[in-house]
Amino acid sequence: MEETRAARKAFGRIGIGYTGFLSASIVLQIVLRIFIYVVNREGILNLSRNWYLFATSLANYAAGGMVLFLIIKNMPVTHRPVSRKADKKLLICSFFICITALIAGNLLGQLLMSLISALEGRPMVNPVTEVLKGLSTGTIFAIMVVMAPVCEEILFRRLIIDRIRRYGEKAAILVSAVIFGLCHGNFYQFFYAFGIGLVFGYIYTRTGRLRYTIVFHMIINFLGSVAAIYIQNSMVLAAIYSLVLYGSMIAGIVLFILTRKDWMFWQGEEAVWGRGAGKILFLNIGMVLFFILSAISFVITEFS
C-alpha cells in the first residue's frame, strides 16, 4: 500500500509538472500577443510573422520547460536508461513502425475532426496548416525540423522517463506518450503524436540516447512540413510522396507483427504495471489537473 501511494505521488508530480508547463505556455502566448499588438499599433516595433512565431516557439519551450523543471527537479533520477549504441535492426524497424503510427494516427485524427465538423456544421480547419501558412521555408525548417525535435525530446522523453522508469518501462513509455500527444493541443496531432511517442520512448529506453529519437523526430517533422509543402504543386511528386509513405506504412505493419515478440521492457524495481495500473498512472491529482487543462486547450484550439 505504501509503495502504491508513493508511485501515485510520483506520477502526480509529473502531472503537476506538465500542468505547469502548459499553464506557462498559455500565459506566455497571451502576454506576447498583447505585447506584439501594442508595439505594432504604436509603431514601436514591426515584427514579421516569421520572427514572431520563431520567438514565441522558443519562448514557450524555454518558459514552460523552466516551470516544469522547477516542479520535478527534486524527483530522483536513479534508473536512467543505460547509454548504448543502437542496433541497426532496432532503428530500421522503429523507423517504419513510426511511419505507420504517423499515418494511422493522422487518418484517425482527420476522421474524428470530420465527424466534429459535420456535427458543428462548419468546415475542418487544421491548426497546423493555418500556422504554417505564409511562413518562409527557413522559418518552418528552424521551428519544425530543428527547434521542436530537440526541445521536445528533452521535455517529453528524458525528463519524464528518467524520473519514472523505476516503476517499469511500459508505464514510463505510456505516460510520456500520452503527455506528448496532449501537449500538442489538438486532435489533428494527438493520435499520431501519441503513436510516435510510444516508439520514441521505446528507442530511448533501449539506447539511453536522445540523439536517435531527435533524428527520427526531425525526419518525421520534415516529411510533414517542408516536404509536404513542396510536393503540393506537383502531381508527380505528390504521387511519389504518397507511394513512399504508404509503402513504408505497410512495411511498418509487417515489421510490427514480425518483431513484437522481440520487444523488451524492464519491469522496474518498483513495478506498477498490471491490474490497477491505470489508477496509479492517471487517476491522481496531478494528472487529472493536466487532463483538464489539456481538454481546455483542445476546446480553445477547436473554436479559435
mmCIF file of C-alpha atoms in Angstrom:
data_model
loop_
_atom_site.group_PDB
_atom_site.id
_atom_site.type_symbol
_atom_site.label_atom_id
_atom_site.label_comp_id
_atom_site.label_asym_id
_atom_site.label_seq_id
_atom_site.Cartn_x
_atom_site.Cartn_y
_atom_site.Cartn_z
ATOM 1 C CA MET A 1 0.000 0.000 0.000
ATOM 2 C CA GLU A 2 2.834 2.390 0.863
ATOM 3 C CA GLU A 3 4.609 1.632 -2.436
ATOM 4 C CA THR A 4 1.399 2.237 -4.376
ATOM 5 C CA ARG A 5 0.900 5.565 -2.621
ATOM 6 C CA ALA A 6 4.483 6.600 -3.384
ATOM 7 C CA ALA A 7 4.100 5.645 -7.051
ATOM 8 C CA ARG A 8 0.832 7.555 -7.390
ATOM 9 C CA LYS A 9 2.505 10.571 -5.798
ATOM 10 C CA ALA A 10 5.388 10.349 -8.301
ATOM 11 C CA PHE A 11 3.075 10.212 -11.323
ATOM 12 C CA GLY A 12 1.011 13.005 -9.786
ATOM 13 C CA ARG A 13 4.159 15.117 -9.537
ATOM 14 C CA ILE A 14 4.778 14.528 -13.232
ATOM 15 C CA GLY A 15 1.196 15.604 -13.963
ATOM 16 C CA ILE A 16 1.599 18.793 -11.935
ATOM 17 C CA GLY A 17 4.848 19.493 -13.760
ATOM 18 C CA TYR A 18 3.198 19.337 -17.175
ATOM 19 C CA THR A 19 0.184 21.270 -15.928
ATOM 20 C CA GLY A 20 2.716 23.964 -15.059
ATOM 21 C CA PHE A 21 4.324 23.574 -18.481
ATOM 22 C CA LEU A 22 1.007 24.075 -20.304
ATOM 23 C CA SER A 23 -0.051 26.914 -17.990
ATOM 24 C CA ALA A 24 3.202 28.796 -18.563
ATOM 25 C CA SER A 25 2.910 28.313 -22.322
ATOM 26 C CA ILE A 26 -0.689 29.562 -22.429
ATOM 27 C CA VAL A 27 0.013 32.603 -20.241
ATOM 28 C CA LEU A 28 3.129 33.438 -22.235
ATOM 29 C CA GLN A 29 1.238 33.283 -25.540
ATOM 30 C CA ILE A 30 -1.423 35.654 -24.210
ATOM 31 C CA VAL A 31 1.189 38.101 -22.869
ATOM 32 C CA LEU A 32 3.214 38.021 -26.091
ATOM 33 C CA ARG A 33 0.149 38.569 -28.277
ATOM 34 C CA ILE A 34 -0.840 41.613 -26.218
ATOM 35 C CA PHE A 35 2.729 42.908 -26.310
ATOM 36 C CA ILE A 36 3.084 42.462 -30.075
ATOM 37 C CA TYR A 37 -0.316 44.056 -30.659
ATOM 38 C CA VAL A 38 0.632 47.120 -28.602
ATOM 39 C CA VAL A 39 4.100 47.645 -30.096
ATOM 40 C CA ASN A 40 2.795 47.148 -33.639
ATOM 41 C CA ARG A 41 -0.081 49.563 -33.092
ATOM 42 C CA GLU A 42 2.219 52.201 -31.641
ATOM 43 C CA GLY A 43 4.768 51.661 -34.376
ATOM 44 C CA ILE A 44 7.488 50.848 -31.846
ATOM 45 C CA LEU A 45 8.376 47.558 -33.464
ATOM 46 C CA ASN A 46 7.110 45.810 -36.556
ATOM 47 C CA LEU A 47 7.877 42.116 -36.259
ATOM 48 C CA SER A 48 7.233 39.882 -39.239
ATOM 49 C CA ARG A 49 5.102 36.765 -38.710
ATOM 50 C CA ASN A 50 8.211 34.620 -39.259
ATOM 51 C CA TRP A 51 10.125 36.260 -36.437
ATOM 52 C CA TYR A 52 7.056 36.339 -34.199
ATOM 53 C CA LEU A 53 6.403 32.588 -34.471
ATOM 54 C CA PHE A 54 10.073 31.733 -34.070
ATOM 55 C CA ALA A 55 10.354 33.901 -30.955
ATOM 56 C CA THR A 56 7.112 32.638 -29.392
ATOM 57 C CA SER A 57 8.006 28.997 -30.079
ATOM 58 C CA LEU A 58 11.395 29.386 -28.452
ATOM 59 C CA ALA A 59 9.910 31.315 -25.523
ATOM 60 C CA ASN A 60 7.228 28.640 -24.988
ATOM 61 C CA TYR A 61 9.781 25.855 -24.770
ATOM 62 C CA ALA A 62 12.046 27.909 -22.516
ATOM 63 C CA ALA A 63 9.397 29.251 -20.132
ATOM 64 C CA GLY A 64 7.324 26.078 -19.995
ATOM 65 C CA GLY A 65 10.447 23.956 -19.639
ATOM 66 C CA MET A 66 11.730 26.098 -16.782
ATOM 67 C CA VAL A 67 8.455 25.805 -14.852
ATOM 68 C CA LEU A 68 8.391 22.060 -15.481
ATOM 69 C CA PHE A 69 11.979 21.601 -14.345
ATOM 70 C CA LEU A 70 11.434 23.583 -11.139
ATOM 71 C CA ILE A 71 8.472 21.349 -10.247
ATOM 72 C CA ILE A 72 10.114 17.962 -10.958
ATOM 73 C CA LYS A 73 13.807 18.700 -10.360
ATOM 74 C CA ASN A 74 13.793 17.059 -6.908
ATOM 75 C CA MET A 75 12.369 13.801 -8.218
ATOM 76 C CA PRO A 76 15.152 11.176 -8.057
ATOM 77 C CA VAL A 77 16.827 10.126 -11.299
ATOM 78 C CA THR A 78 18.143 6.728 -10.216
ATOM 79 C CA HIS A 79 17.288 4.479 -13.148
ATOM 80 C CA ARG A 80 18.224 6.375 -16.293
ATOM 81 C CA PRO A 81 18.451 4.020 -19.316
ATOM 82 C CA VAL A 82 21.971 2.747 -19.925
ATOM 83 C CA SER A 83 23.622 4.548 -22.827
ATOM 84 C CA ARG A 84 24.447 2.140 -25.640
ATOM 85 C CA LYS A 85 24.790 2.129 -29.407
ATOM 86 C CA ALA A 86 21.532 1.266 -31.138
ATOM 87 C CA ASP A 87 21.192 -1.984 -33.013
ATOM 88 C CA LYS A 88 20.562 -1.458 -36.742
ATOM 89 C CA LYS A 89 17.564 -3.760 -36.621
ATOM 90 C CA LEU A 90 16.032 -1.665 -33.833
ATOM 91 C CA LEU A 91 16.458 1.568 -35.794
ATOM 92 C CA ILE A 92 15.160 0.189 -39.098
ATOM 93 C CA CYS A 93 12.114 -1.474 -37.551
ATOM 94 C CA SER A 94 11.387 1.539 -35.354
ATOM 95 C CA PHE A 95 11.533 3.931 -38.301
ATOM 96 C CA PHE A 96 8.961 2.045 -40.369
ATOM 97 C CA ILE A 97 6.726 1.423 -37.350
ATOM 98 C CA CYS A 98 6.999 5.138 -36.648
ATOM 99 C CA ILE A 99 5.750 5.954 -40.152
ATOM 100 C CA THR A 100 2.857 3.546 -39.587
ATOM 101 C CA ALA A 101 1.942 5.329 -36.350
ATOM 102 C CA LEU A 102 2.232 8.685 -38.093
ATOM 103 C CA ILE A 103 -0.101 7.821 -40.991
ATOM 104 C CA ALA A 104 -2.604 5.796 -38.943
ATOM 105 C CA GLY A 105 -2.748 8.489 -36.270
ATOM 106 C CA ASN A 106 -3.155 11.219 -38.858
ATOM 107 C CA LEU A 107 -6.014 9.365 -40.554
ATOM 108 C CA LEU A 108 -7.712 8.806 -37.203
ATOM 109 C CA GLY A 109 -7.360 12.479 -36.317
ATOM 110 C CA GLN A 110 -8.753 13.518 -39.707
ATOM 111 C CA LEU A 111 -11.710 11.147 -39.296
ATOM 112 C CA LEU A 112 -12.526 12.449 -35.822
ATOM 113 C CA MET A 113 -12.304 16.082 -36.925
ATOM 114 C CA SER A 114 -14.513 15.324 -39.933
ATOM 115 C CA LEU A 115 -17.177 13.995 -37.577
ATOM 116 C CA ILE A 116 -16.850 17.005 -35.259
ATOM 117 C CA SER A 117 -17.036 19.411 -38.190
ATOM 118 C CA ALA A 118 -20.123 17.644 -39.540
ATOM 119 C CA LEU A 119 -21.823 17.944 -36.147
ATOM 120 C CA GLU A 120 -20.868 21.614 -35.871
ATOM 121 C CA GLY A 121 -21.889 22.345 -39.448
ATOM 122 C CA ARG A 122 -18.653 24.077 -40.409
ATOM 123 C CA PRO A 123 -15.555 23.043 -42.394
ATOM 124 C CA MET A 124 -12.485 21.494 -40.801
ATOM 125 C CA VAL A 125 -9.584 23.785 -40.010
ATOM 126 C CA ASN A 126 -6.245 22.134 -39.339
ATOM 127 C CA PRO A 127 -4.439 24.413 -36.838
ATOM 128 C CA VAL A 128 -1.033 23.182 -38.009
ATOM 129 C CA THR A 129 -1.768 24.131 -41.615
ATOM 130 C CA GLU A 130 -3.032 27.529 -40.504
ATOM 131 C CA VAL A 131 0.132 28.203 -38.508
ATOM 132 C CA LEU A 132 2.392 27.248 -41.410
ATOM 133 C CA LYS A 133 0.575 29.464 -43.928
ATOM 134 C CA GLY A 134 2.714 32.326 -45.137
ATOM 135 C CA LEU A 135 5.854 31.251 -43.319
ATOM 136 C CA SER A 136 9.160 31.070 -45.125
ATOM 137 C CA THR A 137 10.785 27.682 -45.678
ATOM 138 C CA GLY A 138 13.670 28.751 -43.459
ATOM 139 C CA THR A 139 11.360 29.567 -40.541
ATOM 140 C CA ILE A 140 9.436 26.304 -40.917
ATOM 141 C CA PHE A 141 12.706 24.367 -41.017
ATOM 142 C CA ALA A 142 14.115 26.190 -37.982
ATOM 143 C CA ILE A 143 10.990 25.664 -35.862
ATOM 144 C CA MET A 144 9.645 22.305 -37.028
ATOM 145 C CA VAL A 145 12.771 20.423 -38.059
ATOM 146 C CA VAL A 146 15.369 21.774 -35.622
ATOM 147 C CA MET A 147 13.900 23.500 -32.567
ATOM 148 C CA ALA A 148 10.856 21.298 -31.903
ATOM 149 C CA PRO A 149 12.605 17.886 -32.104
ATOM 150 C CA VAL A 150 15.478 18.914 -29.826
ATOM 151 C CA CYS A 151 13.311 20.648 -27.218
ATOM 152 C CA GLU A 152 10.502 18.092 -27.248
ATOM 153 C CA GLU A 153 12.765 15.070 -26.923
ATOM 154 C CA ILE A 154 14.291 16.608 -23.810
ATOM 155 C CA LEU A 155 10.918 17.688 -22.412
ATOM 156 C CA PHE A 156 8.828 14.620 -23.241
ATOM 157 C CA ARG A 157 11.335 11.790 -23.225
ATOM 158 C CA ARG A 158 14.322 12.417 -20.970
ATOM 159 C CA LEU A 159 12.684 14.492 -18.233
ATOM 160 C CA ILE A 160 9.780 12.056 -17.868
ATOM 161 C CA ILE A 161 11.284 8.629 -18.453
ATOM 162 C CA ASP A 162 14.412 9.211 -16.361
ATOM 163 C CA ARG A 163 12.218 10.009 -13.344
ATOM 164 C CA ILE A 164 9.603 7.236 -13.568
ATOM 165 C CA ARG A 165 11.446 4.384 -15.269
ATOM 166 C CA ARG A 166 11.929 2.728 -11.889
ATOM 167 C CA TYR A 167 8.186 1.964 -11.967
ATOM 168 C CA GLY A 168 8.650 -0.008 -15.172
ATOM 169 C CA GLU A 169 9.400 0.916 -18.762
ATOM 170 C CA LYS A 170 5.882 0.192 -20.001
ATOM 171 C CA ALA A 171 4.449 2.718 -17.544
ATOM 172 C CA ALA A 172 7.134 5.306 -18.314
ATOM 173 C CA ILE A 173 6.731 4.998 -22.091
ATOM 174 C CA LEU A 174 2.920 5.146 -21.927
ATOM 175 C CA VAL A 175 2.835 8.206 -19.672
ATOM 176 C CA SER A 176 5.421 10.057 -21.752
ATOM 177 C CA ALA A 177 3.489 9.304 -24.965
ATOM 178 C CA VAL A 178 0.142 10.443 -23.514
ATOM 179 C CA ILE A 179 1.657 13.700 -22.254
ATOM 180 C CA PHE A 180 3.469 14.239 -25.558
ATOM 181 C CA GLY A 181 0.251 13.779 -27.506
ATOM 182 C CA LEU A 182 -1.881 16.007 -25.282
ATOM 183 C CA CYS A 183 0.664 18.833 -25.211
ATOM 184 C CA HIS A 184 0.174 19.258 -28.962
ATOM 185 C CA GLY A 185 -3.190 20.757 -28.064
ATOM 186 C CA ASN A 186 -5.410 19.464 -30.871
ATOM 187 C CA PHE A 187 -6.977 16.255 -32.195
ATOM 188 C CA TYR A 188 -5.229 16.522 -35.556
ATOM 189 C CA GLN A 189 -1.875 15.883 -33.908
ATOM 190 C CA PHE A 190 -2.802 13.960 -30.755
ATOM 191 C CA PHE A 191 -3.170 10.475 -32.210
ATOM 192 C CA TYR A 192 -0.029 10.384 -34.321
ATOM 193 C CA ALA A 193 1.989 12.224 -31.649
ATOM 194 C CA PHE A 194 0.874 9.579 -29.149
ATOM 195 C CA GLY A 195 1.804 6.762 -31.554
ATOM 196 C CA ILE A 196 5.267 8.037 -32.434
ATOM 197 C CA GLY A 197 5.727 8.938 -28.763
ATOM 198 C CA LEU A 198 5.419 5.246 -27.907
ATOM 199 C CA VAL A 199 8.076 4.372 -30.495
ATOM 200 C CA PHE A 200 10.428 7.164 -29.410
ATOM 201 C CA GLY A 201 10.018 6.158 -25.782
ATOM 202 C CA TYR A 202 10.941 2.581 -26.592
ATOM 203 C CA ILE A 203 14.032 3.656 -28.541
ATOM 204 C CA TYR A 204 15.153 5.840 -25.643
ATOM 205 C CA THR A 205 14.711 3.081 -23.046
ATOM 206 C CA ARG A 206 16.690 0.661 -25.233
ATOM 207 C CA THR A 207 19.557 3.035 -26.058
ATOM 208 C CA GLY A 208 19.591 5.726 -23.384
ATOM 209 C CA ARG A 209 20.495 8.206 -26.134
ATOM 210 C CA LEU A 210 18.268 11.057 -27.282
ATOM 211 C CA ARG A 211 20.242 11.525 -30.499
ATOM 212 C CA TYR A 212 18.321 8.681 -32.130
ATOM 213 C CA THR A 213 14.861 9.999 -31.237
ATOM 214 C CA ILE A 214 15.862 13.561 -32.139
ATOM 215 C CA VAL A 215 16.947 12.454 -35.626
ATOM 216 C CA PHE A 216 13.753 10.396 -36.081
ATOM 217 C CA HIS A 217 11.705 13.356 -34.855
ATOM 218 C CA MET A 218 13.472 15.657 -37.325
ATOM 219 C CA ILE A 219 12.724 13.294 -40.212
ATOM 220 C CA ILE A 220 9.042 12.971 -39.242
ATOM 221 C CA ASN A 221 8.622 16.737 -38.921
ATOM 222 C CA PHE A 222 10.468 17.348 -42.183
ATOM 223 C CA LEU A 223 8.171 14.958 -44.038
ATOM 224 C CA GLY A 224 5.089 16.607 -42.539
ATOM 225 C CA SER A 225 6.145 20.201 -43.063
ATOM 226 C CA VAL A 226 8.839 21.179 -45.577
ATOM 227 C CA ALA A 227 8.478 18.115 -47.830
ATOM 228 C CA ALA A 228 4.659 18.198 -47.718
ATOM 229 C CA ILE A 229 4.613 21.866 -48.734
ATOM 230 C CA TYR A 230 6.991 21.381 -51.667
ATOM 231 C CA ILE A 231 5.079 18.489 -53.220
ATOM 232 C CA GLN A 232 1.685 20.237 -53.177
ATOM 233 C CA ASN A 233 2.123 21.842 -56.592
ATOM 234 C CA SER A 234 3.345 18.725 -58.372
ATOM 235 C CA MET A 235 1.109 15.735 -59.018
ATOM 236 C CA VAL A 236 4.137 13.573 -59.797
ATOM 237 C CA LEU A 237 5.952 14.459 -56.576
ATOM 238 C CA ALA A 238 2.718 14.089 -54.598
ATOM 239 C CA ALA A 239 2.192 10.613 -56.063
ATOM 240 C CA ILE A 240 5.778 9.561 -55.261
ATOM 241 C CA TYR A 241 5.478 11.046 -51.753
ATOM 242 C CA SER A 242 2.239 9.140 -51.079
ATOM 243 C CA LEU A 243 3.638 5.917 -52.536
ATOM 244 C CA VAL A 244 6.734 6.094 -50.343
ATOM 245 C CA LEU A 245 4.753 6.909 -47.189
ATOM 246 C CA TYR A 246 2.069 4.251 -47.661
ATOM 247 C CA GLY A 247 4.678 1.709 -48.721
ATOM 248 C CA SER A 248 6.577 2.485 -45.541
ATOM 249 C CA MET A 249 3.357 2.110 -43.546
ATOM 250 C CA ILE A 250 2.796 -1.379 -44.957
ATOM 251 C CA ALA A 251 6.398 -2.276 -44.169
ATOM 252 C CA GLY A 252 5.863 -0.941 -40.652
ATOM 253 C CA ILE A 253 2.790 -3.106 -40.124
ATOM 254 C CA VAL A 254 4.663 -6.202 -41.297
ATOM 255 C CA LEU A 255 7.674 -5.444 -39.094
ATOM 256 C CA PHE A 256 5.388 -4.689 -36.154
ATOM 257 C CA ILE A 257 3.866 -8.168 -36.438
ATOM 258 C CA LEU A 258 7.160 -9.974 -37.041
ATOM 259 C CA THR A 259 9.131 -8.318 -34.225
ATOM 260 C CA ARG A 260 6.530 -7.921 -31.481
ATOM 261 C CA LYS A 261 7.879 -10.940 -29.585
ATOM 262 C CA ASP A 262 11.359 -9.403 -29.539
ATOM 263 C CA TRP A 263 10.352 -6.264 -27.654
ATOM 264 C CA MET A 264 11.932 -5.985 -24.222
ATOM 265 C CA PHE A 265 10.674 -3.945 -21.286
ATOM 266 C CA TRP A 266 12.411 -3.659 -17.930
ATOM 267 C CA GLN A 267 9.788 -4.217 -15.239
ATOM 268 C CA GLY A 268 11.397 -1.791 -12.809
ATOM 269 C CA GLU A 269 12.358 -2.144 -9.176
ATOM 270 C CA GLU A 270 9.013 -0.691 -8.103
ATOM 271 C CA ALA A 271 6.845 -2.097 -10.918
ATOM 272 C CA VAL A 272 3.268 -0.831 -11.145
ATOM 273 C CA TRP A 273 2.292 -2.362 -14.493
ATOM 274 C CA GLY A 274 -0.641 -4.729 -14.341
ATOM 275 C CA ARG A 275 -4.102 -4.703 -12.873
ATOM 276 C CA GLY A 276 -4.917 -1.299 -11.394
ATOM 277 C CA ALA A 277 -2.014 0.425 -13.146
ATOM 278 C CA GLY A 278 -4.317 2.938 -14.800
ATOM 279 C CA LYS A 279 -5.424 4.319 -11.442
ATOM 280 C CA ILE A 280 -1.832 4.775 -10.321
ATOM 281 C CA LEU A 281 -0.639 6.349 -13.563
ATOM 282 C CA PHE A 282 -3.551 8.641 -14.357
ATOM 283 C CA LEU A 283 -6.081 8.870 -11.509
ATOM 284 C CA ASN A 284 -4.091 11.204 -9.299
ATOM 285 C CA ILE A 285 -4.479 14.923 -8.659
ATOM 286 C CA GLY A 286 -1.582 15.982 -10.859
ATOM 287 C CA MET A 287 -2.574 14.001 -13.939
ATOM 288 C CA VAL A 288 -6.258 14.891 -13.563
ATOM 289 C CA LEU A 289 -5.335 18.594 -13.490
ATOM 290 C CA PHE A 290 -3.196 18.065 -16.573
ATOM 291 C CA PHE A 291 -6.066 16.313 -18.399
ATOM 292 C CA ILE A 292 -8.481 19.129 -17.518
ATOM 293 C CA LEU A 293 -6.097 21.835 -18.769
ATOM 294 C CA SER A 294 -5.382 19.800 -21.905
ATOM 295 C CA ALA A 295 -9.117 19.489 -22.592
ATOM 296 C CA ILE A 296 -9.488 23.264 -22.237
ATOM 297 C CA SER A 297 -6.572 23.727 -24.641
ATOM 298 C CA PHE A 298 -8.207 21.392 -27.175
ATOM 299 C CA VAL A 299 -11.518 23.285 -26.962
ATOM 300 C CA ILE A 300 -9.809 26.670 -27.373
ATOM 301 C CA THR A 301 -7.923 25.395 -30.418
ATOM 302 C CA GLU A 302 -11.104 23.965 -31.973
ATOM 303 C CA PHE A 303 -13.164 27.145 -31.559
ATOM 304 C CA SER A 304 -10.479 29.795 -32.051
#
